[in-house]
Short mmCIF file of C-alpha atoms and ligand atoms in Angstrom, two decimals:
data_model
loop_
_atom_site.label_atom_id
_atom_site.label_comp_id
_atom_site.label_asym_id
_atom_site.label_seq_id
_atom_site.Cartn_x
_atom_site.Cartn_y
_atom_site.Cartn_z
CA UNK A 1 56.62 -286.67 -34.15
CA UNK A 2 57.52 -283.07 -35.00
CA UNK A 3 58.30 -281.33 -38.32
CA UNK A 4 59.74 -283.24 -41.27
CA UNK A 5 63.23 -284.50 -40.32
CA UNK A 6 66.32 -284.34 -42.52
CA UNK A 7 66.83 -288.01 -41.79
CA UNK A 8 64.52 -290.79 -40.62
CA UNK A 9 66.23 -293.98 -39.49
CA UNK A 10 64.19 -297.15 -39.26
CA UNK A 11 65.63 -299.28 -36.46
CA UNK A 12 67.74 -298.63 -33.37
CA UNK A 13 70.25 -301.48 -33.49
CA UNK A 14 73.97 -300.69 -33.08
CA UNK A 15 74.22 -299.64 -36.73
CA UNK A 16 71.05 -297.55 -36.68
CA UNK A 17 72.15 -295.75 -33.52
CA UNK A 18 75.72 -295.27 -34.80
CA UNK A 19 74.37 -293.61 -37.95
CA UNK A 20 71.93 -291.54 -35.89
CA UNK A 21 74.63 -290.24 -33.55
CA UNK A 22 76.91 -289.28 -36.45
CA UNK A 23 74.17 -287.54 -38.44
CA UNK A 24 72.78 -285.69 -35.40
CA UNK A 25 76.27 -284.55 -34.44
CA UNK A 26 76.70 -283.25 -38.02
CA UNK A 27 73.82 -280.88 -37.29
CA UNK A 28 71.01 -282.73 -39.10
CA UNK A 29 67.57 -283.31 -37.62
CA UNK A 30 67.32 -287.05 -37.02
CA UNK A 31 64.38 -289.23 -36.00
CA UNK A 32 64.87 -292.90 -35.16
CA UNK A 33 61.81 -295.16 -35.38
CA UNK A 34 61.88 -298.42 -33.44
CA UNK A 35 59.29 -301.17 -33.72
CA UNK A 36 59.93 -302.54 -30.23
CA UNK A 37 59.14 -301.07 -26.84
CA UNK A 38 62.85 -300.61 -26.08
CA UNK A 39 65.71 -299.41 -28.31
CA UNK A 40 68.93 -301.29 -29.05
CA UNK A 41 67.92 -304.10 -31.44
CA UNK A 42 70.48 -306.89 -31.08
CA UNK A 43 72.05 -304.95 -28.18
CA UNK A 44 69.32 -305.05 -25.50
CA UNK A 45 69.27 -306.25 -21.89
CA UNK A 46 65.80 -306.82 -20.46
CA UNK A 47 64.29 -308.41 -17.32
CA UNK A 48 64.37 -312.20 -17.36
CA UNK A 49 61.03 -313.45 -16.18
CA UNK A 50 59.39 -316.81 -16.72
CA UNK A 51 56.55 -318.92 -15.33
CA UNK A 52 58.57 -319.54 -12.19
CA UNK A 53 60.95 -316.55 -11.99
CA UNK A 54 59.43 -313.15 -11.25
CA UNK A 55 60.65 -309.59 -11.68
CA UNK A 56 61.46 -309.55 -7.95
CA UNK A 57 64.50 -311.76 -8.60
CA UNK A 58 66.04 -308.88 -10.60
CA UNK A 59 67.51 -311.10 -13.29
CA UNK A 60 68.43 -309.63 -16.66
CA UNK A 61 68.86 -311.35 -20.00
CA UNK A 62 70.77 -310.22 -23.06
CA UNK A 63 68.02 -310.68 -25.61
CA UNK A 64 70.40 -311.10 -28.56
CA UNK A 65 74.13 -310.32 -28.38
CA UNK A 66 75.90 -310.78 -25.05
CA UNK A 67 79.59 -310.50 -25.95
CA UNK A 68 80.51 -307.29 -27.83
CA UNK A 69 83.81 -308.73 -29.06
CA UNK A 70 84.00 -306.36 -32.03
CA UNK A 71 83.27 -303.17 -30.07
CA UNK A 72 86.68 -302.37 -28.48
CA UNK A 73 88.52 -302.34 -31.82
CA UNK A 74 85.67 -300.91 -33.90
CA UNK A 75 86.77 -297.52 -35.29
CA UNK A 76 83.28 -296.20 -34.49
CA UNK A 77 83.28 -297.29 -30.83
CA UNK A 78 86.94 -296.32 -30.38
CA UNK A 79 86.07 -292.74 -31.23
CA UNK A 80 82.73 -292.79 -29.41
CA UNK A 81 84.77 -293.85 -26.34
CA UNK A 82 82.58 -296.13 -24.26
CA UNK A 83 84.87 -295.90 -21.21
CA UNK A 84 84.52 -292.10 -21.06
CA UNK A 85 80.75 -292.61 -20.92
CA UNK A 86 80.97 -294.91 -17.92
CA UNK A 87 80.77 -298.26 -19.71
CA UNK A 88 82.96 -300.92 -18.18
CA UNK A 89 84.04 -303.71 -20.49
CA UNK A 90 85.10 -306.74 -18.48
CA UNK A 91 87.77 -308.96 -20.03
CA UNK A 92 87.32 -312.62 -19.01
CA UNK A 93 90.51 -314.52 -18.23
CA UNK A 94 89.47 -317.06 -20.88
CA UNK A 95 88.10 -315.59 -24.11
CA UNK A 96 86.48 -318.80 -25.32
CA UNK A 97 86.53 -322.46 -24.38
CA UNK A 98 85.60 -325.70 -26.09
CA UNK A 99 84.67 -328.54 -23.73
CA UNK A 100 85.44 -332.05 -24.97
CA UNK A 101 84.53 -335.51 -23.71
CA UNK A 102 86.45 -337.00 -20.82
CA UNK A 103 86.79 -333.68 -19.00
CA UNK A 104 89.20 -332.25 -21.56
CA UNK A 105 88.77 -328.78 -23.05
CA UNK A 106 90.39 -326.40 -25.49
CA UNK A 107 91.08 -323.13 -23.70
CA UNK A 108 91.75 -319.86 -25.54
CA UNK A 109 93.04 -317.67 -22.73
CA UNK A 110 92.99 -313.94 -23.26
CA UNK A 111 96.74 -314.26 -22.77
CA UNK A 112 98.28 -315.71 -25.92
CA UNK A 113 101.29 -317.19 -24.10
CA UNK A 114 99.12 -319.14 -21.66
CA UNK A 115 97.12 -320.50 -24.58
CA UNK A 116 100.28 -321.57 -26.37
CA UNK A 117 101.67 -323.18 -23.25
CA UNK A 118 98.54 -325.22 -22.59
CA UNK A 119 98.22 -326.43 -26.19
CA UNK A 120 101.38 -328.56 -25.91
CA UNK A 121 102.45 -329.83 -29.33
CA UNK A 122 100.12 -327.36 -31.07
CA UNK A 123 101.34 -324.39 -29.03
CA UNK A 124 103.96 -323.31 -31.55
CA UNK A 125 101.52 -323.61 -34.43
CA UNK A 126 98.94 -321.53 -32.52
CA UNK A 127 101.59 -318.91 -31.86
CA UNK A 128 102.67 -318.86 -35.52
CA UNK A 129 99.08 -318.46 -36.78
CA UNK A 130 97.40 -316.33 -34.11
CA UNK A 131 100.48 -314.43 -32.88
CA UNK A 132 100.76 -312.05 -35.86
CA UNK A 133 96.97 -311.60 -35.94
CA UNK A 134 96.96 -310.68 -32.24
CA UNK A 135 99.95 -308.35 -32.63
CA UNK A 136 98.08 -306.42 -35.33
CA UNK A 137 94.58 -306.93 -33.93
CA UNK A 138 93.66 -303.26 -34.28
CA UNK A 139 94.61 -303.27 -37.97
CA UNK A 140 92.99 -306.69 -38.48
CA UNK A 141 89.77 -305.15 -37.15
CA UNK A 142 90.16 -302.07 -39.35
CA UNK A 143 90.41 -304.32 -42.41
CA UNK A 144 87.61 -306.68 -41.34
CA UNK A 145 85.27 -303.78 -40.53
CA UNK A 146 85.98 -301.77 -43.68
CA UNK A 147 83.33 -301.20 -46.33
CA UNK A 148 85.34 -303.50 -48.66
CA UNK A 149 85.31 -300.64 -51.16
CA UNK A 150 87.73 -298.00 -49.89
CA UNK A 151 91.26 -298.55 -48.50
CA UNK A 152 91.20 -298.73 -44.68
CA UNK A 153 92.83 -295.86 -42.74
CA UNK A 154 95.96 -296.43 -40.67
CA UNK A 155 99.70 -297.04 -40.77
CA UNK A 156 100.27 -298.62 -44.23
CA UNK A 157 103.03 -300.94 -43.02
CA UNK A 158 101.00 -302.24 -40.07
CA UNK A 159 97.93 -302.61 -42.29
CA UNK A 160 99.97 -304.56 -44.84
CA UNK A 161 101.29 -306.89 -42.13
CA UNK A 162 97.80 -307.37 -40.71
CA UNK A 163 96.45 -308.06 -44.21
CA UNK A 164 99.14 -310.66 -44.81
CA UNK A 165 98.46 -312.38 -41.47
CA UNK A 166 94.72 -312.36 -42.17
CA UNK A 167 95.12 -313.76 -45.69
CA UNK A 168 97.56 -316.48 -44.58
CA UNK A 169 95.41 -317.57 -41.69
CA UNK A 170 92.21 -317.54 -43.76
CA UNK A 171 93.77 -319.56 -46.56
CA UNK A 172 95.27 -322.05 -44.11
CA UNK A 173 92.10 -322.59 -42.08
CA UNK A 174 89.75 -322.43 -45.05
CA UNK A 175 91.35 -325.21 -47.06
CA UNK A 176 90.68 -328.78 -46.04
CA UNK A 177 94.46 -329.04 -45.64
CA UNK A 178 94.13 -326.73 -42.61
CA UNK A 179 93.00 -329.82 -40.65
CA UNK A 180 96.40 -331.38 -41.01
CA UNK A 181 97.96 -328.29 -39.47
CA UNK A 182 96.78 -329.20 -35.97
CA UNK A 183 97.85 -332.30 -34.06
CA UNK A 184 95.55 -331.99 -31.04
CA UNK A 185 91.77 -332.11 -30.82
CA UNK A 186 91.92 -329.15 -28.41
CA UNK A 187 93.40 -326.79 -31.03
CA UNK A 188 91.34 -328.18 -33.91
CA UNK A 189 88.06 -327.86 -32.05
CA UNK A 190 88.90 -324.40 -30.68
CA UNK A 191 89.28 -323.15 -34.25
CA UNK A 192 86.15 -325.07 -35.29
CA UNK A 193 84.12 -323.37 -32.55
CA UNK A 194 85.14 -319.87 -33.63
CA UNK A 195 84.55 -320.74 -37.30
CA UNK A 196 81.03 -321.84 -36.48
CA UNK A 197 80.01 -318.24 -35.70
CA UNK A 198 79.13 -317.98 -39.41
CA UNK A 199 76.25 -320.50 -38.93
CA UNK A 200 77.13 -322.23 -42.19
CA UNK A 201 78.67 -325.47 -43.43
CA UNK A 202 82.32 -325.96 -42.41
CA UNK A 203 84.98 -325.51 -43.63
CA UNK A 204 84.60 -322.42 -45.80
CA UNK A 205 86.68 -319.36 -46.56
CA UNK A 206 84.12 -317.14 -44.79
CA UNK A 207 84.28 -319.30 -41.66
CA UNK A 208 88.09 -319.24 -41.81
CA UNK A 209 88.08 -315.45 -42.21
CA UNK A 210 85.71 -315.14 -39.25
CA UNK A 211 87.89 -317.45 -37.16
CA UNK A 212 90.97 -315.40 -38.03
CA UNK A 213 89.30 -312.09 -37.14
CA UNK A 214 87.62 -313.31 -33.94
CA UNK A 215 90.74 -315.33 -33.07
CA UNK A 216 92.80 -312.13 -33.26
CA UNK A 217 90.31 -310.27 -31.04
CA UNK A 218 90.41 -313.03 -28.42
CA UNK A 219 94.09 -312.21 -27.73
CA UNK A 220 93.75 -308.44 -28.23
CA UNK A 221 93.95 -306.03 -25.25
CA UNK A 222 90.19 -306.18 -24.48
CA UNK A 223 89.71 -309.85 -25.47
CA UNK A 224 86.08 -310.87 -25.92
CA UNK A 225 84.57 -308.64 -23.26
CA UNK A 226 81.25 -308.44 -21.48
CA UNK A 227 79.66 -305.09 -20.62
CA UNK A 228 79.09 -304.67 -16.88
CA UNK A 229 75.33 -304.65 -16.34
CA UNK A 230 74.59 -306.30 -19.69
CA UNK A 231 75.10 -305.26 -23.30
CA UNK A 232 72.09 -302.91 -23.18
CA UNK A 233 74.22 -300.31 -21.37
CA UNK A 234 75.90 -299.62 -24.72
CA UNK A 235 72.54 -298.85 -26.35
CA UNK A 236 71.70 -296.53 -23.47
CA UNK A 237 74.75 -294.31 -23.98
CA UNK A 238 74.16 -294.19 -27.73
CA UNK A 239 70.56 -293.08 -27.18
CA UNK A 240 71.70 -290.52 -24.60
CA UNK A 241 74.13 -289.05 -27.09
CA UNK A 242 71.51 -288.94 -29.83
CA UNK A 243 69.04 -287.11 -27.61
CA UNK A 244 71.75 -284.73 -26.35
CA UNK A 245 72.37 -283.71 -29.95
CA UNK A 246 68.76 -282.97 -30.73
CA UNK A 247 67.80 -286.35 -32.20
CA UNK A 248 64.47 -288.05 -31.52
CA UNK A 249 63.67 -291.65 -30.73
CA UNK A 250 60.16 -293.03 -31.28
CA UNK A 251 59.58 -296.55 -29.93
CA UNK A 252 56.61 -298.88 -30.52
CA UNK A 253 56.58 -297.80 -34.16
CA UNK A 254 56.69 -300.90 -36.37
CA UNK A 255 57.05 -300.08 -40.07
CA UNK A 256 55.28 -302.63 -42.25
CA UNK A 257 54.46 -300.60 -45.36
CA UNK A 258 56.03 -297.51 -46.98
CA UNK A 259 53.18 -295.40 -45.60
CA UNK A 260 54.36 -296.18 -42.02
CA UNK A 261 57.53 -294.20 -42.78
CA UNK A 262 57.21 -290.45 -42.23
CA UNK A 263 58.60 -288.29 -45.06
CA UNK A 264 62.22 -287.12 -44.81
CA UNK A 265 64.95 -285.98 -47.13
CA UNK A 266 66.77 -289.25 -46.55
CA UNK A 267 65.71 -292.60 -45.08
CA UNK A 268 68.15 -295.09 -43.54
CA UNK A 269 66.95 -298.66 -43.09
CA UNK A 270 68.55 -300.48 -40.15
CA UNK A 271 66.85 -303.76 -40.95
CA UNK A 272 67.33 -307.01 -42.85
CA UNK A 273 67.64 -306.54 -46.62
CA UNK A 274 64.57 -308.76 -47.07
CA UNK A 275 62.51 -306.52 -44.75
CA UNK A 276 63.87 -303.34 -46.34
CA UNK A 277 62.91 -304.72 -49.78
CA UNK A 278 59.23 -304.63 -48.85
CA UNK A 279 59.46 -300.87 -48.30
CA UNK A 280 60.88 -300.13 -51.77
CA UNK A 281 59.45 -300.01 -55.26
CA UNK A 282 60.79 -302.02 -58.19
CA UNK A 283 63.50 -302.43 -59.41
CA UNK A 284 65.10 -301.68 -56.00
CA UNK A 285 62.92 -304.22 -54.20
CA UNK A 286 64.07 -307.22 -56.25
CA UNK A 287 67.73 -306.29 -55.80
CA UNK A 288 67.42 -306.49 -52.02
CA UNK A 289 65.42 -309.69 -52.12
CA UNK A 290 68.38 -311.39 -53.81
CA UNK A 291 70.35 -311.71 -50.57
CA UNK A 292 69.82 -315.31 -49.38
CA UNK A 293 68.85 -315.83 -45.73
CA UNK A 294 71.53 -317.07 -43.36
CA UNK A 295 71.22 -319.96 -40.87
CA UNK A 296 68.81 -319.69 -37.96
CA UNK A 297 69.12 -319.75 -34.19
CA UNK A 298 66.91 -320.86 -31.34
CA UNK A 299 67.54 -318.66 -28.28
CA UNK A 300 67.65 -320.26 -24.82
CA UNK A 301 67.61 -318.09 -21.69
CA UNK A 302 68.22 -320.45 -18.78
CA UNK A 303 67.85 -319.58 -15.12
CA UNK A 304 70.28 -321.61 -12.99
CA UNK A 305 70.68 -321.94 -9.24
CA UNK A 306 74.48 -322.10 -9.56
CA UNK A 307 77.36 -321.84 -12.05
CA UNK A 308 77.41 -324.29 -14.96
CA UNK A 309 79.32 -327.30 -13.54
CA UNK A 310 81.72 -327.73 -16.46
CA UNK A 311 83.80 -330.86 -15.94
CA UNK A 312 86.97 -328.89 -16.75
CA UNK A 313 86.91 -326.00 -14.21
CA UNK A 314 88.82 -323.63 -16.52
CA UNK A 315 85.77 -323.51 -18.78
CA UNK A 316 83.95 -321.59 -16.02
CA UNK A 317 86.39 -318.73 -16.50
CA UNK A 318 85.42 -318.28 -20.15
CA UNK A 319 83.20 -315.43 -21.29
CA UNK A 320 82.01 -317.58 -24.21
CA UNK A 321 81.78 -321.36 -24.42
CA UNK A 322 81.38 -323.14 -27.74
CA UNK A 323 79.50 -326.35 -27.07
CA UNK A 324 79.80 -328.62 -30.05
CA UNK A 325 82.37 -331.27 -29.22
CA UNK A 326 85.04 -332.15 -31.73
CA UNK A 327 85.61 -330.45 -35.07
CA UNK A 328 84.10 -333.48 -36.82
CA UNK A 329 80.96 -333.26 -34.70
CA UNK A 330 80.60 -329.54 -35.38
CA UNK A 331 81.03 -330.14 -39.09
CA UNK A 332 78.31 -332.76 -39.03
CA UNK A 333 75.98 -330.50 -37.02
CA UNK A 334 76.54 -327.47 -39.24
CA UNK A 335 76.12 -329.56 -42.41
CA UNK A 336 72.80 -330.91 -41.09
CA UNK A 337 71.57 -327.38 -40.35
CA UNK A 338 72.76 -326.07 -43.73
CA UNK A 339 70.78 -328.90 -45.35
CA UNK A 340 67.64 -327.79 -43.49
CA UNK A 341 67.69 -330.50 -40.81
CA UNK A 342 67.99 -330.23 -37.04
CA UNK A 343 71.34 -331.41 -35.75
CA UNK A 344 71.32 -334.44 -33.45
CA UNK A 345 74.00 -332.67 -31.39
CA UNK A 346 73.46 -328.98 -32.11
CA UNK A 347 76.16 -326.34 -31.93
CA UNK A 348 75.55 -324.06 -28.93
CA UNK A 349 77.06 -320.76 -27.83
CA UNK A 350 76.86 -320.25 -24.08
CA UNK A 351 77.75 -317.49 -21.63
CA UNK A 352 77.40 -317.26 -17.85
CA UNK A 353 77.73 -313.48 -17.29
CA UNK A 354 77.38 -313.66 -13.49
CA UNK A 355 80.71 -315.50 -13.44
CA UNK A 356 82.40 -312.22 -14.46
CA UNK A 357 79.93 -309.56 -13.35
CA UNK A 358 78.26 -309.81 -9.92
CA UNK A 359 75.55 -307.32 -10.96
CA UNK A 360 74.14 -310.19 -13.02
CA UNK A 361 73.36 -312.39 -9.99
CA UNK A 362 69.71 -312.42 -8.93
CA UNK A 363 68.60 -311.37 -5.45
CA UNK A 364 68.38 -314.96 -4.22
CA UNK A 365 71.51 -316.08 -6.08
CA UNK A 366 69.89 -317.27 -9.30
CA UNK A 367 71.80 -316.50 -12.50
CA UNK A 368 70.94 -316.08 -16.19
CA UNK A 369 72.65 -318.35 -18.70
CA UNK A 370 72.62 -316.98 -22.24
CA UNK A 371 72.65 -319.60 -24.97
CA UNK A 372 71.61 -320.17 -28.53
CA UNK A 373 71.58 -323.20 -30.78
CA UNK A 374 72.09 -323.31 -34.54
CA UNK A 375 68.95 -324.53 -36.31
CA UNK A 376 67.57 -324.41 -39.87
CA UNK A 377 66.20 -321.01 -40.87
CA UNK A 378 62.52 -320.69 -40.02
CA UNK A 379 62.61 -323.65 -37.61
CA UNK A 380 59.63 -323.74 -35.27
CA UNK A 381 61.24 -326.31 -33.00
CA UNK A 382 62.01 -325.84 -29.30
CA UNK A 383 65.46 -327.47 -29.18
CA UNK A 384 65.87 -327.32 -25.42
CA UNK A 385 65.97 -331.08 -24.94
CA UNK A 386 68.89 -331.42 -27.38
CA UNK A 387 70.62 -328.39 -25.83
CA UNK A 388 70.22 -329.86 -22.33
CA UNK A 389 71.78 -333.11 -23.51
CA UNK A 390 74.80 -331.27 -24.96
CA UNK A 391 75.25 -329.26 -21.76
CA UNK A 392 74.81 -332.23 -19.44
CA UNK A 393 77.41 -334.10 -21.49
CA UNK A 394 80.13 -331.54 -20.74
CA UNK A 395 78.75 -330.25 -17.42
CA UNK A 396 77.31 -333.22 -15.51
CA UNK A 397 74.69 -332.02 -13.04
CA UNK A 398 73.65 -329.11 -15.29
CA UNK A 399 70.04 -330.29 -15.46
CA UNK A 400 69.73 -330.36 -11.65
CA UNK A 401 70.56 -326.65 -11.51
CA UNK A 402 68.01 -325.51 -14.10
CA UNK A 403 65.19 -323.51 -12.50
CA UNK A 404 63.61 -322.52 -15.81
CA UNK A 405 64.36 -321.78 -19.44
CA UNK A 406 62.72 -319.28 -21.78
CA UNK A 407 62.94 -320.61 -25.34
CA UNK A 408 62.54 -318.50 -28.49
CA UNK A 409 62.45 -320.72 -31.60
CA UNK A 410 63.93 -319.31 -34.83
CA UNK A 411 60.48 -318.75 -36.31
CA UNK A 412 59.67 -316.36 -33.44
CA UNK A 413 62.89 -314.33 -33.39
CA UNK A 414 61.33 -311.69 -35.66
CA UNK A 415 58.69 -311.00 -33.01
CA UNK A 416 61.30 -309.24 -30.88
CA UNK A 417 63.39 -307.96 -33.77
CA UNK A 418 61.88 -307.68 -37.26
CA UNK A 419 65.43 -307.67 -38.67
CA UNK A 420 65.76 -311.42 -37.86
CA UNK A 421 63.34 -313.10 -40.33
CA UNK A 422 63.24 -316.85 -39.76
CA UNK A 423 65.81 -316.50 -36.99
CA UNK A 424 68.54 -315.33 -39.40
CA UNK A 425 70.56 -313.23 -36.95
CA UNK A 426 73.30 -312.30 -39.44
CA UNK A 427 71.27 -310.18 -41.87
CA UNK A 428 71.71 -312.71 -44.67
CA UNK A 429 73.97 -315.54 -45.71
CA UNK A 430 77.59 -315.31 -44.62
CA UNK A 431 79.95 -316.41 -47.42
CA UNK A 432 83.13 -314.80 -48.76
CA UNK A 433 81.21 -313.48 -51.78
CA UNK A 434 78.28 -312.28 -49.68
CA UNK A 435 80.54 -310.43 -47.25
CA UNK A 436 81.53 -308.21 -50.18
CA UNK A 437 78.43 -308.41 -52.39
CA UNK A 438 76.13 -307.63 -49.48
CA UNK A 439 73.23 -307.00 -50.13
CA UNK A 440 74.25 -307.35 -53.80
CA UNK A 441 77.18 -306.81 -56.18
CA UNK A 442 77.34 -303.03 -56.44
CA UNK A 443 79.82 -300.21 -55.98
CA UNK A 444 77.82 -298.53 -53.22
CA UNK A 445 76.14 -301.26 -51.14
CA UNK A 446 74.45 -298.71 -48.85
CA UNK A 447 72.54 -296.52 -51.36
CA UNK A 448 69.72 -298.89 -52.27
CA UNK A 449 67.22 -296.48 -53.89
CA UNK A 450 67.09 -292.72 -54.46
CA UNK A 451 67.27 -291.12 -51.00
CA UNK A 452 67.25 -294.52 -49.26
CA UNK A 453 70.25 -296.15 -47.57
CA UNK A 454 70.65 -299.57 -45.99
CA UNK A 455 72.46 -299.35 -42.64
CA UNK A 456 72.13 -302.83 -41.18
CA UNK A 457 74.29 -305.94 -40.99
CA UNK A 458 72.88 -306.84 -44.43
CA UNK A 459 75.56 -304.46 -45.80
CA UNK A 460 79.37 -304.60 -45.30
CA UNK A 461 81.06 -305.31 -43.00
CA UNK A 462 78.18 -307.59 -41.89
CA UNK A 463 77.17 -308.97 -38.47
CA UNK A 464 78.42 -308.02 -35.01
CA UNK A 465 78.12 -305.23 -32.48
CA UNK A 466 80.50 -302.70 -34.09
CA UNK A 467 78.29 -299.93 -35.50
CA UNK A 468 80.47 -299.81 -38.62
CA UNK A 469 77.67 -300.28 -41.17
CA UNK A 470 76.07 -297.22 -39.58
CA UNK A 471 79.32 -295.29 -39.92
CA UNK A 472 79.89 -296.25 -43.58
CA UNK A 473 76.29 -295.43 -44.49
CA UNK A 474 76.27 -292.14 -42.56
CA UNK A 475 79.50 -291.01 -44.19
CA UNK A 476 77.91 -291.49 -47.64
CA UNK A 477 74.66 -289.78 -46.60
CA UNK A 478 76.58 -286.75 -45.35
CA UNK A 479 78.64 -286.46 -48.52
CA UNK A 480 76.12 -287.37 -51.19
CA UNK A 481 72.87 -286.00 -49.77
CA UNK A 482 74.01 -283.04 -47.68
CA UNK A 483 77.38 -282.08 -49.24
CA UNK A 484 79.21 -282.53 -45.92
CA UNK A 485 82.59 -284.20 -46.36
CA UNK A 486 83.95 -283.75 -42.83
CA UNK A 487 82.83 -286.34 -40.32
CA UNK A 488 81.73 -284.86 -36.97
CA UNK A 489 83.77 -285.62 -33.89
CA UNK A 490 82.25 -288.36 -31.72
CA UNK A 491 84.47 -288.06 -28.69
CA UNK A 492 82.91 -285.32 -26.61
CA UNK A 493 80.02 -286.22 -24.35
CA UNK A 494 78.73 -282.65 -24.13
CA UNK A 495 76.31 -281.40 -26.82
CA UNK A 496 77.34 -278.70 -29.28
C1 FAD B 1 70.77 -314.56 -30.14
C2 FAD B 1 71.79 -313.63 -30.73
C3 FAD B 1 73.08 -313.65 -30.23
C4 FAD B 1 74.05 -312.79 -30.74
N1 FAD B 1 75.28 -312.76 -30.16
C5 FAD B 1 76.18 -311.82 -30.53
C6 FAD B 1 77.34 -311.59 -29.74
O1 FAD B 1 77.53 -312.18 -28.69
N2 FAD B 1 78.22 -310.65 -30.19
C7 FAD B 1 77.99 -309.91 -31.32
O2 FAD B 1 78.82 -309.05 -31.68
N3 FAD B 1 76.86 -310.08 -32.06
C8 FAD B 1 75.95 -311.00 -31.68
N4 FAD B 1 74.76 -311.12 -32.34
C9 FAD B 1 74.57 -310.37 -33.58
C10 FAD B 1 74.29 -308.89 -33.33
O3 FAD B 1 73.26 -308.75 -32.39
C11 FAD B 1 73.91 -308.25 -34.66
O4 FAD B 1 74.95 -308.50 -35.59
C12 FAD B 1 73.72 -306.75 -34.54
O5 FAD B 1 72.79 -306.43 -33.54
C13 FAD B 1 73.23 -306.18 -35.87
O6 FAD B 1 73.07 -304.80 -35.71
P1 FAD B 1 72.11 -303.96 -36.65
O7 FAD B 1 72.19 -302.56 -36.15
O8 FAD B 1 72.46 -304.19 -38.07
O9 FAD B 1 70.64 -304.54 -36.45
P2 FAD B 1 69.82 -304.98 -35.19
O10 FAD B 1 70.63 -304.94 -33.97
O11 FAD B 1 69.16 -306.24 -35.55
O12 FAD B 1 68.72 -303.84 -35.05
C14 FAD B 1 67.68 -303.66 -35.96
C15 FAD B 1 66.63 -302.79 -35.28
O13 FAD B 1 65.66 -302.39 -36.22
C16 FAD B 1 64.36 -302.62 -35.71
N5 FAD B 1 63.50 -302.91 -36.88
C17 FAD B 1 63.79 -303.77 -37.89
N6 FAD B 1 62.79 -303.78 -38.79
C18 FAD B 1 61.86 -302.91 -38.34
C19 FAD B 1 60.61 -302.49 -38.84
N7 FAD B 1 60.12 -302.95 -39.98
N8 FAD B 1 59.90 -301.57 -38.11
C20 FAD B 1 60.42 -301.06 -36.95
N9 FAD B 1 61.60 -301.44 -36.43
C21 FAD B 1 62.31 -302.35 -37.12
C22 FAD B 1 64.51 -303.81 -34.80
O14 FAD B 1 63.48 -303.88 -33.84
C23 FAD B 1 65.88 -303.53 -34.18
O15 FAD B 1 65.78 -302.69 -33.07
C24 FAD B 1 73.74 -311.93 -31.83
C25 FAD B 1 72.44 -311.90 -32.33
C26 FAD B 1 71.46 -312.73 -31.76
C27 FAD B 1 70.05 -312.62 -32.22
#
């Protein structure tokens, strides 16, 4: 490491790298420290090897996130312009699917009209609820990804309409009376599957808000895309930009105590509030420790010899499959997990990237299947047997195709990303209150101690690959610490 930097950023996740790019482009000297061997945090694609599958197969796995649904409408990524940097976002024909028993399935096509048509008696209701959200998806994203402190930028009329659609949908889906809104299990379970992204008991206002936001994105121009070559390509272009603007990246540098952090005028912590707390003195430490942990996940990286044989063939066209059965079953599973028990039929999120991106097929035709199951925080259990049962139930013959599976229990998630203590992949509990009072109830949620800023999903707007916590934190650092009120341009690829 060279001379004392203006800014040291601990962590190279999407938010850490977003902040780094902004601050380096503003002319500051920036050093990013990363505990792992490779940068990217929750946005990494690495070789998939196991006891039986070697490097020679050329398989890749998305270690954490696989579907950057929030990226296309994120104000940060819109300006950073992924397409101009050679990133191809592939839009699956089906954004998400929900297989049900008897070969039925709820299908949320990217195309709203096709979804409405297929939902039969619930089609008009879907159109009434999701139509306005989809029409204003850009503004819905601007609101959802705001710092929840300052008014979002944009056309006031469109923002007002988006806000109204978001509030209506959240209130409708959040109340128990939202159940009565749907007549078909397909529609009810589709909404349940999207709500379950919060990894918390259902229903709740936070889950309804998440379902409204993600539901809008599913029918937005980019849908729920996959990045060609794996999500790690997004990290690569962020790192390239940082280096092109004079920034430094130091990998294999875990920070466990304050003395592991080199001195700088300002420190940004791109890690879980609980991990950041350990690097601060009192009273700042206790304030960050207050954020309760969110639910946990057990990651499952399957290697299959063919596509998942979903009983309903349309499910194969989905970029994301929510495997949890009916809304009632998902409620039971999420309630069990929230109560600290393993679900008998766990909620799974599944993606088969090779279905949409042929670069993801292995040399001999094997394919990676990305999946994770909701489990109690800190769980040490390998839940593969339960996951296999769920998959076999909706895709008979699944087990026969499995070549291998690499399992990472919740208790071991922090080994590949210290920001996921106990397998909490959301940077803390997701509730309506905690999406605003994140990491705690304060006017500036980013400035956590003198000269120290939190720039992880433990601050608003919370989880997802959007880089917006990095943007909100960087904007404050520029203004408050360096007296710079103009944000640098992010669009140009060439260095200053
Ligand atoms: C299994 C899984 C599936 C997911 N699926 C999706 C998805 O499909 N779509 C989506 O949008 N989101 C998904 N997410 C969530 C998404 O990955 C996160 O919301 C996002 O990565 C958070 O970004 P971040 O920058 O705040 O932190 P992170 O991406 O977690 O990055 C934090 C970085 O800081 C480093 N770090 C932390 N503490 C230390 C320390 N003490 N010393 C050194 N380095 C440290 C870590 O190694 C890491 O590189 C998923 C997450 C997981 C785990």
